[in-house]
Tab-separated table of C-alpha atoms in Angstrom:
chain	number	residue	atom	x	y	z
T	1	ARG	CA	75.664	136.389	117.487
T	2	SER	CA	72.621	135.152	115.643
T	3	LYS	CA	72.816	134.159	112.008
T	4	LYS	CA	70.195	136.796	111.133
T	5	LEU	CA	72.237	139.558	112.767
T	6	LEU	CA	75.446	138.423	111.060
T	7	LEU	CA	73.745	138.367	107.683
T	8	LYS	CA	72.428	141.879	108.313
T	9	MET	CA	75.907	143.099	109.305
T	10	SER	CA	77.500	141.431	106.276
T	11	SER	CA	74.884	142.995	104.004
T	12	GLU	CA	75.519	146.436	105.518
T	13	ASN	CA	79.301	146.053	105.224
T	14	ASP	CA	78.977	145.076	101.548
T	15	ALA	CA	76.111	147.358	100.653
T	16	GLN	CA	77.585	148.010	97.209
T	17	ASN	CA	77.773	144.288	96.377
T	18	LYS	CA	75.003	141.795	95.826
T	19	HIS	CA	77.036	138.806	96.983
T	20	THR	CA	80.177	138.077	98.984
T	21	LEU	CA	82.178	134.896	98.380
T	22	TYR	CA	84.329	134.003	101.371
T	23	ASP	CA	87.238	132.048	99.954
T	24	MET	CA	91.037	131.804	99.795
T	25	PRO	CA	93.321	131.319	96.764
T	26	VAL	CA	94.545	127.890	97.883
T	27	SER	CA	91.036	126.447	98.119
T	28	ASN	CA	90.442	124.019	95.260
T	29	ASN	CA	86.736	123.817	96.094
T	30	GLY	CA	86.426	127.583	96.143
T	31	ALA	CA	88.425	127.767	92.920
T	32	ARG	CA	85.581	126.235	90.904
T	33	CYS	CA	83.402	129.154	92.026
T	34	ARG	CA	86.112	131.588	90.968
T	35	ILE	CA	86.404	129.927	87.552
T	36	ILE	CA	82.701	130.519	86.987
T	37	LEU	CA	82.952	134.129	88.137
T	38	TYR	CA	86.000	134.835	85.968
T	39	LYS	CA	84.635	133.047	82.905
T	40	LYS	CA	81.312	134.869	83.143
T	41	GLU	CA	83.160	138.135	83.850
T	42	ILE	CA	80.993	138.867	86.876
T	43	PRO	CA	82.152	142.249	88.216
T	44	ASN	CA	83.201	142.918	91.776
T	45	SER	CA	80.076	145.038	92.198
T	46	GLU	CA	78.073	141.823	91.815
T	47	VAL	CA	80.254	139.347	93.713
T	48	THR	CA	83.064	140.357	96.031
T	49	ILE	CA	85.662	137.760	97.007
T	50	ALA	CA	86.670	138.165	100.637
T	51	SER	CA	88.798	136.219	103.090
T	52	PRO	CA	87.125	134.153	105.829
T	53	MET	CA	89.435	136.084	108.153
T	54	ASP	CA	87.148	139.060	107.612
T	55	LEU	CA	84.677	137.143	109.773
T	56	GLY	CA	87.327	136.015	112.242
T	57	GLY	CA	88.399	132.798	110.487
T	58	PHE	CA	86.806	129.396	109.941
T	59	ARG	CA	86.429	128.554	113.617
T	60	SER	CA	85.112	131.906	114.764
T	61	PRO	CA	81.555	131.971	116.132
T	62	GLU	CA	80.691	134.495	113.424
T	63	TYR	CA	81.781	132.228	110.578
T	64	LEU	CA	80.344	129.062	112.116
T	65	ALA	CA	76.983	130.784	112.497
T	66	LEU	CA	76.896	131.150	108.714
T	67	ASN	CA	78.607	127.872	107.828
T	68	PRO	CA	78.413	125.290	110.632
T	69	GLN	CA	80.954	123.069	108.847
T	70	GLY	CA	83.641	125.718	109.263
T	71	LYS	CA	84.889	125.306	105.704
T	72	MET	CA	85.196	127.376	102.578
T	73	PRO	CA	83.803	128.605	100.310
T	74	LEU	CA	80.779	130.423	101.695
T	75	LEU	CA	78.524	132.718	99.698
T	76	VAL	CA	76.529	135.376	101.532
T	77	SER	CA	73.716	136.835	99.466
T	78	GLY	CA	71.253	139.162	101.170
T	79	ASP	CA	69.527	137.110	103.841
T	80	MET	CA	71.021	133.838	102.576
T	81	ALA	CA	74.218	132.094	103.638
T	82	ILE	CA	75.106	129.390	101.116
T	83	PRO	CA	77.905	126.947	102.020
T	84	GLU	CA	79.289	124.102	99.873
T	85	SER	CA	80.986	124.792	96.554
T	86	ASP	CA	78.603	122.734	94.409
T	87	THR	CA	75.560	124.547	95.773
T	88	ILE	CA	77.260	127.921	95.387
T	89	CYS	CA	78.256	127.177	91.794
T	90	ARG	CA	74.803	126.050	90.774
T	91	TYR	CA	73.337	129.157	92.393
T	92	LEU	CA	75.777	131.364	90.450
T	93	LEU	CA	75.031	129.517	87.201
T	94	THR	CA	71.336	130.194	87.718
T	95	GLN	CA	71.749	133.809	88.805
T	96	TYR	CA	74.060	134.663	85.925
T	97	ALA	CA	72.715	132.291	83.278
T	98	ASP	CA	72.706	135.066	80.672
T	99	SER	CA	76.344	136.005	81.216
T	100	GLY	CA	79.243	134.193	79.540
T	101	PRO	CA	79.373	130.427	78.998
T	102	SER	CA	76.614	128.232	80.406
T	103	PHE	CA	78.990	125.559	81.763
T	104	GLN	CA	76.556	122.966	80.385
T	105	PRO	CA	74.703	122.470	83.696
T	106	ASP	CA	72.417	119.766	82.264
T	107	HIS	CA	75.103	117.651	80.577
T	108	TYR	CA	75.013	114.248	82.227
T	109	LYS	CA	78.758	113.641	81.866
T	110	SER	CA	79.562	117.016	83.352
T	111	ASN	CA	77.373	116.327	86.366
T	112	LEU	CA	78.727	112.784	86.717
T	113	VAL	CA	82.351	113.948	86.730
T	114	ALA	CA	81.543	116.641	89.299
T	115	ARG	CA	79.683	114.132	91.464
T	116	ILE	CA	82.539	111.605	91.401
T	117	HIS	CA	84.984	114.384	92.153
T	118	ASP	CA	82.985	115.627	95.144
T	119	MET	CA	82.106	112.223	96.594
T	120	TYR	CA	85.291	110.262	96.058
T	121	MET	CA	88.162	112.722	95.575
T	122	THR	CA	87.717	115.844	97.679
T	123	THR	CA	86.641	113.681	100.626
T	124	ILE	CA	90.112	112.085	100.723
T	125	GLN	CA	92.312	114.830	99.255
T	126	GLY	CA	93.698	115.524	102.733
T	127	CYS	CA	96.024	112.564	102.132
T	128	LEU	CA	98.102	114.993	100.070
T	129	TYR	CA	98.580	117.707	102.679
T	130	LYS	CA	97.180	116.861	106.117
T	131	ALA	CA	99.540	115.756	108.873
T	132	ALA	CA	97.672	112.604	109.868
T	133	PRO	CA	94.719	110.371	109.024
T	134	PRO	CA	91.879	109.678	108.804
T	135	PHE	CA	91.389	110.712	105.198
T	136	GLY	CA	87.694	110.175	104.634
T	137	ILE	CA	87.071	106.477	105.234
T	138	TYR	CA	90.765	105.607	105.010
T	139	GLY	CA	93.064	105.248	107.990
T	140	SER	CA	96.112	104.875	105.769
T	141	ARG	CA	97.649	107.619	103.630
T	142	LYS	CA	98.804	105.072	101.042
T	143	GLU	CA	95.333	103.573	100.726
T	144	ALA	CA	93.769	107.014	100.346
T	145	GLN	CA	96.312	108.086	97.739
T	146	ALA	CA	95.819	104.856	95.785
T	147	GLU	CA	92.059	105.435	95.798
T	148	PHE	CA	92.523	109.065	94.743
T	149	ILE	CA	94.576	107.915	91.740
T	150	ARG	CA	91.970	105.269	90.906
T	151	GLN	CA	89.240	107.904	90.855
T	152	ILE	CA	91.304	110.031	88.459
T	153	SER	CA	91.282	107.041	86.114
T	154	VAL	CA	87.527	106.640	86.581
T	155	VAL	CA	87.031	110.245	85.463
T	156	ALA	CA	89.434	109.763	82.544
T	157	ASP	CA	87.377	106.806	81.328
T	158	ILE	CA	84.219	108.948	81.325
T	159	VAL	CA	85.727	111.687	79.136
T	160	ASN	CA	88.197	109.614	77.127
T	161	ASP	CA	86.080	109.674	73.950
T	162	ASP	CA	85.429	113.415	74.082
T	163	ASP	CA	87.928	115.361	71.978
T	164	GLY	CA	88.483	119.053	72.356
T	165	ARG	CA	90.031	121.729	74.485
T	166	TYR	CA	87.770	120.996	77.440
T	167	LEU	CA	86.682	117.733	79.038
T	168	LEU	CA	83.507	117.458	76.986
T	169	GLY	CA	84.663	119.059	73.745
T	170	ASP	CA	85.158	122.644	72.674
T	171	GLU	CA	82.816	124.195	75.256
T	172	VAL	CA	83.743	124.609	78.910
T	173	SER	CA	81.622	122.612	81.351
T	174	TYR	CA	81.020	122.451	85.057
T	175	ALA	CA	83.186	119.315	85.063
T	176	ASP	CA	86.184	121.433	83.989
T	177	ALA	CA	85.563	123.921	86.797
T	178	ALA	CA	85.199	121.172	89.413
T	179	LEU	CA	88.111	118.951	88.407
T	180	PHE	CA	90.811	121.380	87.277
T	181	PRO	CA	91.639	122.920	90.689
T	182	THR	CA	92.019	119.477	92.260
T	183	MET	CA	94.378	118.464	89.458
T	184	VAL	CA	96.564	121.431	90.452
T	185	PHE	CA	96.832	119.794	93.876
T	186	ALA	CA	97.557	116.378	92.377
T	187	ALA	CA	100.221	117.566	89.917
T	188	TYR	CA	102.046	119.583	92.573
T	189	LEU	CA	101.719	117.302	95.589
T	190	PHE	CA	101.998	113.705	94.406
T	191	PRO	CA	105.724	114.045	93.588
T	192	LYS	CA	106.330	114.702	97.294
T	193	PHE	CA	105.031	111.248	98.181
T	194	VAL	CA	105.909	109.022	95.223
T	195	SER	CA	109.557	108.016	94.919
T	196	GLY	CA	110.587	108.015	91.255
T	197	TYR	CA	107.392	109.907	90.405
T	198	ILE	CA	106.172	109.410	86.851
T	199	GLU	CA	103.355	111.794	85.991
T	200	ASP	CA	101.754	109.419	83.485
T	201	GLN	CA	101.127	106.993	86.354
T	202	ILE	CA	98.959	109.624	88.054
T	203	LEU	CA	97.394	111.520	85.157
T	204	PRO	CA	96.124	109.471	82.192
T	205	LYS	CA	97.047	111.014	78.828
T	206	ARG	CA	93.593	112.499	78.184
T	207	LEU	CA	93.600	114.360	81.508
T	208	LYS	CA	97.264	115.291	81.263
T	209	ASP	CA	96.768	116.866	77.823
T	210	TRP	CA	93.591	118.610	79.032
T	211	TYR	CA	95.218	119.947	82.212
T	212	TYR	CA	98.372	121.380	80.647
T	213	GLY	CA	96.426	122.511	77.586
T	214	LEU	CA	94.172	124.701	79.727
T	215	ILE	CA	97.131	126.194	81.577
T	216	GLU	CA	98.667	127.095	78.233
T	217	THR	CA	95.622	128.294	76.300
T	218	ASP	CA	92.933	129.477	78.735
T	219	ASP	CA	93.601	132.694	80.651
T	220	VAL	CA	91.025	131.972	83.360
T	221	PHE	CA	92.243	128.466	84.118
T	222	ARG	CA	95.845	129.688	84.108
T	223	LYS	CA	94.886	132.458	86.549
T	224	VAL	CA	93.233	129.980	88.914
T	225	HIS	CA	96.182	127.598	88.555
T	226	ASP	CA	98.531	130.381	89.643
T	227	GLU	CA	96.263	131.346	92.556
T	228	ILE	CA	96.202	127.804	93.925
T	229	LEU	CA	99.891	127.220	93.264
T	230	GLY	CA	100.771	130.399	95.124
T	231	GLY	CA	98.854	129.135	98.147
T	232	LEU	CA	100.538	125.723	98.023
T	233	GLN	CA	103.956	127.337	97.702
T	234	SER	CA	103.249	129.462	100.775
T	235	TRP	CA	102.557	126.197	102.642
T	236	GLU	CA	105.852	124.891	101.266
T	237	GLU	CA	107.713	127.885	102.647
T	238	LYS	CA	106.372	126.976	106.085
T	239	ASP	CA	107.712	123.408	105.661
T	240	ARG	CA	104.250	121.906	105.792
T	241	TRP	CA	105.428	118.576	104.358
T	242	GLY	CA	108.687	118.356	106.301
T	243	THR	CA	107.298	116.039	108.968
T	244	ILE	CA	104.449	114.440	107.012
T	245	HIS	CA	104.800	110.682	106.688
T	246	GLN	CA	106.006	109.569	103.235
T	247	ALA	CA	106.712	113.149	102.163
T	248	GLY	CA	109.389	114.827	104.320
T	249	ALA	CA	109.548	111.816	106.641
T	250	ARG	CA	110.517	108.767	104.578
T	251	ASP	CA	111.873	105.330	105.383
T	252	MET	CA	115.560	105.487	104.460
T	253	ASN	CA	116.643	102.331	106.313
T	254	ALA	CA	118.202	99.428	104.437
T	255	SER	CA	116.180	96.344	103.577
T	256	THR	CA	116.295	93.343	105.900
T	257	LEU	CA	115.948	89.568	105.691
T	258	PHE	CA	112.204	90.064	106.233
T	259	ASP	CA	112.026	91.850	102.882
T	260	LYS	CA	113.573	88.755	101.291
T	261	ILE	CA	111.005	86.547	103.013
T	262	ILE	CA	108.230	88.792	101.726
T	263	SER	CA	109.633	88.629	98.184
T	264	GLY	CA	110.066	84.848	98.419
T	265	ASP	CA	113.851	84.965	98.052
T	266	ILE	CA	114.174	83.333	101.483
T	267	PRO	CA	111.738	80.472	102.190
T	268	ALA	CA	109.491	80.569	105.249
T	269	ASN	CA	106.645	78.509	106.676
T	270	VAL	CA	103.867	81.011	106.003
T	271	VAL	CA	100.739	80.394	108.099
T	272	TYR	CA	98.790	83.503	107.116
T	273	GLN	CA	98.988	86.423	104.720
T	274	ASP	CA	96.796	89.111	103.216
T	275	THR	CA	97.502	92.279	101.291
T	276	THR	CA	98.955	93.973	104.367
T	277	VAL	CA	100.695	91.443	106.629
T	278	LEU	CA	102.606	88.169	106.508
T	279	ALA	CA	102.762	85.610	109.344
T	280	PHE	CA	105.235	82.727	109.514
T	281	THR	CA	106.763	80.418	112.102
T	282	ASP	CA	109.918	81.528	113.906
T	283	ILE	CA	112.914	79.343	113.008
T	284	ASN	CA	114.133	79.633	116.622
T	285	PRO	CA	110.884	79.121	118.566
T	286	ALA	CA	110.680	80.278	122.183
T	287	ALA	CA	107.454	78.314	122.716
T	288	PRO	CA	105.637	75.338	121.169
T	289	ALA	CA	103.734	77.890	119.048
T	290	HIS	CA	105.790	80.881	117.896
T	291	ILE	CA	104.572	82.994	114.974
T	292	LEU	CA	106.010	86.231	113.633
T	293	VAL	CA	103.612	88.799	112.182
T	294	ILE	CA	105.181	91.495	109.998
T	295	PRO	CA	103.897	94.265	107.717
T	296	LYS	CA	104.576	93.503	104.066
T	297	ASP	CA	105.451	97.153	103.549
T	298	ARG	CA	107.644	98.337	106.411
T	299	ASP	CA	106.556	101.905	105.642
T	300	GLY	CA	108.954	103.481	108.132
T	301	LEU	CA	108.266	100.978	110.916
T	302	SER	CA	111.817	99.832	111.473
T	303	SER	CA	110.802	99.941	115.132
T	304	LEU	CA	107.585	100.543	117.040
T	305	ARG	CA	108.901	103.903	118.207
T	306	ASN	CA	108.749	105.100	114.601
T	307	GLY	CA	104.994	104.636	114.570
T	308	THR	CA	102.877	107.631	113.610
T	309	PRO	CA	99.129	108.217	113.329
T	310	ASP	CA	99.534	107.063	109.710
T	311	HIS	CA	100.297	103.578	111.068
T	312	GLU	CA	97.271	103.211	113.348
T	313	SER	CA	95.288	101.210	110.820
T	314	LEU	CA	98.203	98.858	110.113
T	315	LEU	CA	99.056	98.326	113.779
T	316	GLY	CA	95.431	97.638	114.624
T	317	HIS	CA	95.203	95.123	111.790
T	318	MET	CA	98.360	93.375	112.999
T	319	LEU	CA	96.827	92.993	116.458
T	320	VAL	CA	93.632	91.529	115.012
T	321	VAL	CA	95.652	89.023	112.961
T	322	ALA	CA	97.745	88.130	116.014
T	323	GLY	CA	94.571	87.474	118.001
T	324	LYS	CA	93.216	85.156	115.312
T	325	LEU	CA	96.473	83.239	115.151
T	326	ALA	CA	96.515	82.824	118.946
T	327	SER	CA	93.104	81.172	118.677
T	328	ASP	CA	94.265	78.545	116.179
T	329	LYS	CA	94.835	75.226	117.934
T	330	ASP	CA	96.197	73.741	114.699
T	331	LEU	CA	99.180	76.077	115.109
T	332	GLY	CA	99.825	74.766	118.632
T	333	PHE	CA	98.011	77.427	120.646
T	334	GLU	CA	95.834	76.412	123.575
T	335	ASP	CA	94.086	78.867	125.886
T	336	GLY	CA	95.601	82.168	124.800
T	337	GLY	CA	99.175	83.226	124.373
T	338	ARG	CA	101.600	86.095	124.674
T	339	LEU	CA	102.209	88.937	122.246
T	340	VAL	CA	105.703	90.466	122.294
T	341	ILE	CA	107.139	93.401	120.369
T	342	ASN	CA	110.857	93.894	120.929
T	343	ASP	CA	111.730	97.539	120.316
T	344	GLY	CA	115.287	98.765	119.910
T	345	PRO	CA	118.495	97.451	121.461
T	346	ASP	CA	117.170	97.601	125.035
T	347	GLY	CA	114.096	95.660	123.975
T	348	GLY	CA	116.126	92.937	122.304
T	349	GLN	CA	115.082	93.793	118.734
T	350	GLU	CA	117.339	92.083	116.202
T	351	VAL	CA	115.714	92.871	112.839
T	352	PRO	CA	114.901	96.545	112.080
T	353	HIS	CA	111.487	95.741	110.613
T	354	LEU	CA	108.573	95.818	113.035
T	355	HIS	CA	107.453	92.309	113.975
T	356	MET	CA	105.116	90.831	116.533
T	357	HIS	CA	105.948	87.570	118.269
T	358	VAL	CA	102.815	85.543	118.958
T	359	LEU	CA	103.741	82.795	121.435
T	360	GLY	CA	101.630	80.031	122.945
T	361	GLY	CA	101.288	76.350	123.712
T	362	ARG	CA	102.619	76.682	127.266
T	363	LYS	CA	102.216	78.741	130.435
T	364	PHE	CA	104.131	81.994	130.661
T	365	GLU	CA	105.575	83.683	133.754
T	366	TRP	CA	105.340	87.313	134.809
T	367	PRO	CA	107.346	89.457	134.782
T	368	PRO	CA	109.087	88.343	131.600
T	369	GLY	CA	112.843	87.916	131.605
């Protein structure tokens, strides 16, 4: 169906309402729109909140015709279909400028916080609930989560000198509406991934006091908190995190001698290391050049068979490092080499910590023994 026809049908179906916001309670991006609606006390006769399922769901042709990204929220207003939460919010703030609080739309700090949130937090928030990467530009869940936490600190630094009930003082701002719903996600979901979770390590004091203060003292923010939390708990009931790497699926294996090499408790002839991998010579070489490449954080990779999509970035990096080592004549390599990963008892694996053998300096036969 054409977009024009769908807009006409939507307008006819909601003839009593000026606007329809397609959203769901669990949506943190949609929640900022709801905060504005609730705070401004916009009646249902002005803006109706409906489920995307009323149009067949996010991937239905009907919904995609109105929002090609297939995401929520989506605001339908007469002959306009407005996707993207920031655009929707600014439209609502303009349309209902004379109702309720202004949300300080011209405050530079408010707009900066919202921009950082939208560019650097929501783009990677999937690291807290999606089954597999990528999460924005990150191929690793740990890297994405570390960056998410860093951005929380960036926001905290912006508002740290502003005292008051809200982020920028005693008046609610657009920054509050944008950031608060995502903090509901962070406060509820990070404990699933962080062993020995300490909330202060995730939420700086200023944001922690702000977040829990709003839940306690502001009826609208508490209402939105409960809406989002209800959606997350419904995901929980379906065991959404049961098989997600680092949440339900964690590395429970004992440490190995490789962990002691990584920590420096056992000496090794290290030939290469970076933040992710360590490479050192094998003490029982099977070739003139024999290097072991291991991940510094085993991260569940006691064997290659335990690899998940979360490990693709790490495994690819290990291969790149192995290739560079096999090109280093100073390490004894000549024209190439052999890369071996022993996996499990049948593969001859002795240490339950994934490691690549990079061998060279002589000719190798095929098939291997």
